């Protein structure tokens, strides 16, 4: 059989074995916390392996100790697969540890050293990876007290004067407290790892939020730009149509009223007026208007001295003037015939570089005009 053929046969078997082991050690679905799930799975693995070993040991050497150990590990494994996995951890750790001291009390242990090293050491090491830190500390303290107090209840001959007693008890206590220190270090590492994971998740969340915010802002900017472009295109189209309509007229008496009416209709403005500057360049005289107030102003030959108001400013300087809010613009001239005006723009009309008039447009909305 070649190497490739052997690998082809072995791989499915290993995959099946891995799935079977995963199934036999998987914690109960009700366990949601990662730490608890890990301890339950670890308990299942250890207790399952020991259960198998003790069953084999009973076949070759029947013993009451193996029977008790088999019961403890078997029940621990069963509990590890339920929501009461913590009970299995207690049974496994405290059950196996207590066998050392029960054997001393019953006098069945061959010696004090055999009881402590065979059962207590092994159980305390296993408990260090199964129990939580607080539970393990309690087990070490109780086991240490039971170890040093053994001469008081043990039916195996022990005296405090024996050098081996203090060596064995001290070694057991040292191992227990070393494992406590290791567990504290492990818990700190896990806390740091979890905190680092939380920090990374928070940073990723912030990045995601910032990206979403930037995408929303960019989308809003693009929408605004599209609306602005569409609005500008509509304005240009309207201006073209206005130019075509006005170009068909020949008489100024027809052009001016038509222009004010068409501008008001096409752009939706409240008031549109056209002023011409007199020959003495003292006044801007209203020639046409579309609004009711503007028509009243025409009837009384409304005029503005150059430099007065938004219209007078544009007529005098030849520069456009925008009043985004007539309530705060110092140049705005309050007109009782147009009480609804909130914003105004005055555009100079020029011929051969000289300002000959002003196109005055007013809106009922503040900020209705821009530099466009």
PDB file of N, CA and C in Angstrom, residues 4 7 57 85 94 104 120 137 146 155 163 169 191 193 207 242 268 293 317 337 348:
ATOM      1  N   UNK A   4       0.087   7.514  -0.304  1.00  0.00           N
ATOM      2  CA  UNK A   4      -1.138   8.240  -0.675  1.00  0.00           C
ATOM      3  C   UNK A   4      -2.379   7.415  -0.378  1.00  0.00           C
ATOM      4  N   UNK A   7      -2.949   7.423   3.333  1.00  0.00           N
ATOM      5  CA  UNK A   7      -3.487   8.721   3.764  1.00  0.00           C
ATOM      6  C   UNK A   7      -4.949   8.851   3.402  1.00  0.00           C
ATOM      7  N   UNK A  57      -9.024  -0.785  34.191  1.00  0.00           N
ATOM      8  CA  UNK A  57      -8.322  -1.210  35.405  1.00  0.00           C
ATOM      9  C   UNK A  57      -9.127  -2.241  36.180  1.00  0.00           C
ATOM     10  N   UNK A  85     -23.315  21.431  34.969  1.00  0.00           N
ATOM     11  CA  UNK A  85     -21.917  21.021  34.843  1.00  0.00           C
ATOM     12  C   UNK A  85     -21.096  21.403  36.078  1.00  0.00           C
ATOM     13  N   UNK A  94     -13.740  17.543  44.458  1.00  0.00           N
ATOM     14  CA  UNK A  94     -13.825  17.263  45.883  1.00  0.00           C
ATOM     15  C   UNK A  94     -13.937  15.753  46.146  1.00  0.00           C
ATOM     16  N   UNK A 104      -7.204   7.548  54.754  1.00  0.00           N
ATOM     17  CA  UNK A 104      -6.453   7.711  56.007  1.00  0.00           C
ATOM     18  C   UNK A 104      -7.357   7.436  57.199  1.00  0.00           C
ATOM     19  N   UNK A 120      -4.524  12.969  46.427  1.00  0.00           N
ATOM     20  CA  UNK A 120      -4.661  14.412  46.644  1.00  0.00           C
ATOM     21  C   UNK A 120      -3.913  15.217  45.589  1.00  0.00           C
ATOM     22  N   UNK A 137      -9.459  27.833  45.175  1.00  0.00           N
ATOM     23  CA  UNK A 137      -8.818  28.344  46.392  1.00  0.00           C
ATOM     24  C   UNK A 137      -9.430  27.680  47.625  1.00  0.00           C
ATOM     25  N   UNK A 146      -6.876  19.683  56.024  1.00  0.00           N
ATOM     26  CA  UNK A 146      -7.057  18.239  56.231  1.00  0.00           C
ATOM     27  C   UNK A 146      -5.724  17.500  56.221  1.00  0.00           C
ATOM     28  N   UNK A 155      -6.124   6.683  60.833  1.00  0.00           N
ATOM     29  CA  UNK A 155      -5.873   5.376  61.431  1.00  0.00           C
ATOM     30  C   UNK A 155      -4.624   4.720  60.839  1.00  0.00           C
ATOM     31  N   UNK A 163       9.780  13.419  60.008  1.00  0.00           N
ATOM     32  CA  UNK A 163      10.252  14.395  59.032  1.00  0.00           C
ATOM     33  C   UNK A 163       9.476  14.287  57.721  1.00  0.00           C
ATOM     34  N   UNK A 169       3.383  17.084  53.587  1.00  0.00           N
ATOM     35  CA  UNK A 169       2.336  18.096  53.760  1.00  0.00           C
ATOM     36  C   UNK A 169       2.766  19.438  53.186  1.00  0.00           C
ATOM     37  N   UNK A 191      -8.571  37.854  31.335  1.00  0.00           N
ATOM     38  CA  UNK A 191      -9.206  39.174  31.429  1.00  0.00           C
ATOM     39  C   UNK A 191      -8.568  40.152  30.447  1.00  0.00           C
ATOM     40  N   UNK A 193      -7.003  39.372  27.721  1.00  0.00           N
ATOM     41  CA  UNK A 193      -7.363  38.968  26.365  1.00  0.00           C
ATOM     42  C   UNK A 193      -8.784  39.408  26.020  1.00  0.00           C
ATOM     43  N   UNK A 207     -14.968  52.257  13.813  1.00  0.00           N
ATOM     44  CA  UNK A 207     -14.602  52.396  12.404  1.00  0.00           C
ATOM     45  C   UNK A 207     -15.830  52.195  11.518  1.00  0.00           C
ATOM     46  N   UNK A 242     -37.168  81.850 -21.207  1.00  0.00           N
ATOM     47  CA  UNK A 242     -37.476  83.264 -20.992  1.00  0.00           C
ATOM     48  C   UNK A 242     -36.892  84.122 -22.105  1.00  0.00           C
ATOM     49  N   UNK A 268     -41.046  81.139  -9.443  1.00  0.00           N
ATOM     50  CA  UNK A 268     -41.865  81.108  -8.242  1.00  0.00           C
ATOM     51  C   UNK A 268     -41.519  82.182  -7.229  1.00  0.00           C
ATOM     52  N   UNK A 293     -48.476  94.593  -4.877  1.00  0.00           N
ATOM     53  CA  UNK A 293     -47.779  95.725  -4.268  1.00  0.00           C
ATOM     54  C   UNK A 293     -46.951  96.473  -5.282  1.00  0.00           C
ATOM     55  N   UNK A 317     -23.569 101.206  -7.525  1.00  0.00           N
ATOM     56  CA  UNK A 317     -22.250 100.557  -7.596  1.00  0.00           C
ATOM     57  C   UNK A 317     -22.083  99.672  -8.828  1.00  0.00           C
ATOM     58  N   UNK A 337     -45.439  98.280   0.767  1.00  0.00           N
ATOM     59  CA  UNK A 337     -46.223  97.630  -0.285  1.00  0.00           C
ATOM     60  C   UNK A 337     -45.835  96.164  -0.456  1.00  0.00           C
ATOM     61  N   UNK A 348     -27.779  94.363 -11.364  1.00  0.00           N
ATOM     62  CA  UNK A 348     -27.649  95.534 -12.252  1.00  0.00           C
ATOM     63  C   UNK A 348     -27.826  95.149 -13.720  1.00  0.00           C
TER      64      UNK A 348
END
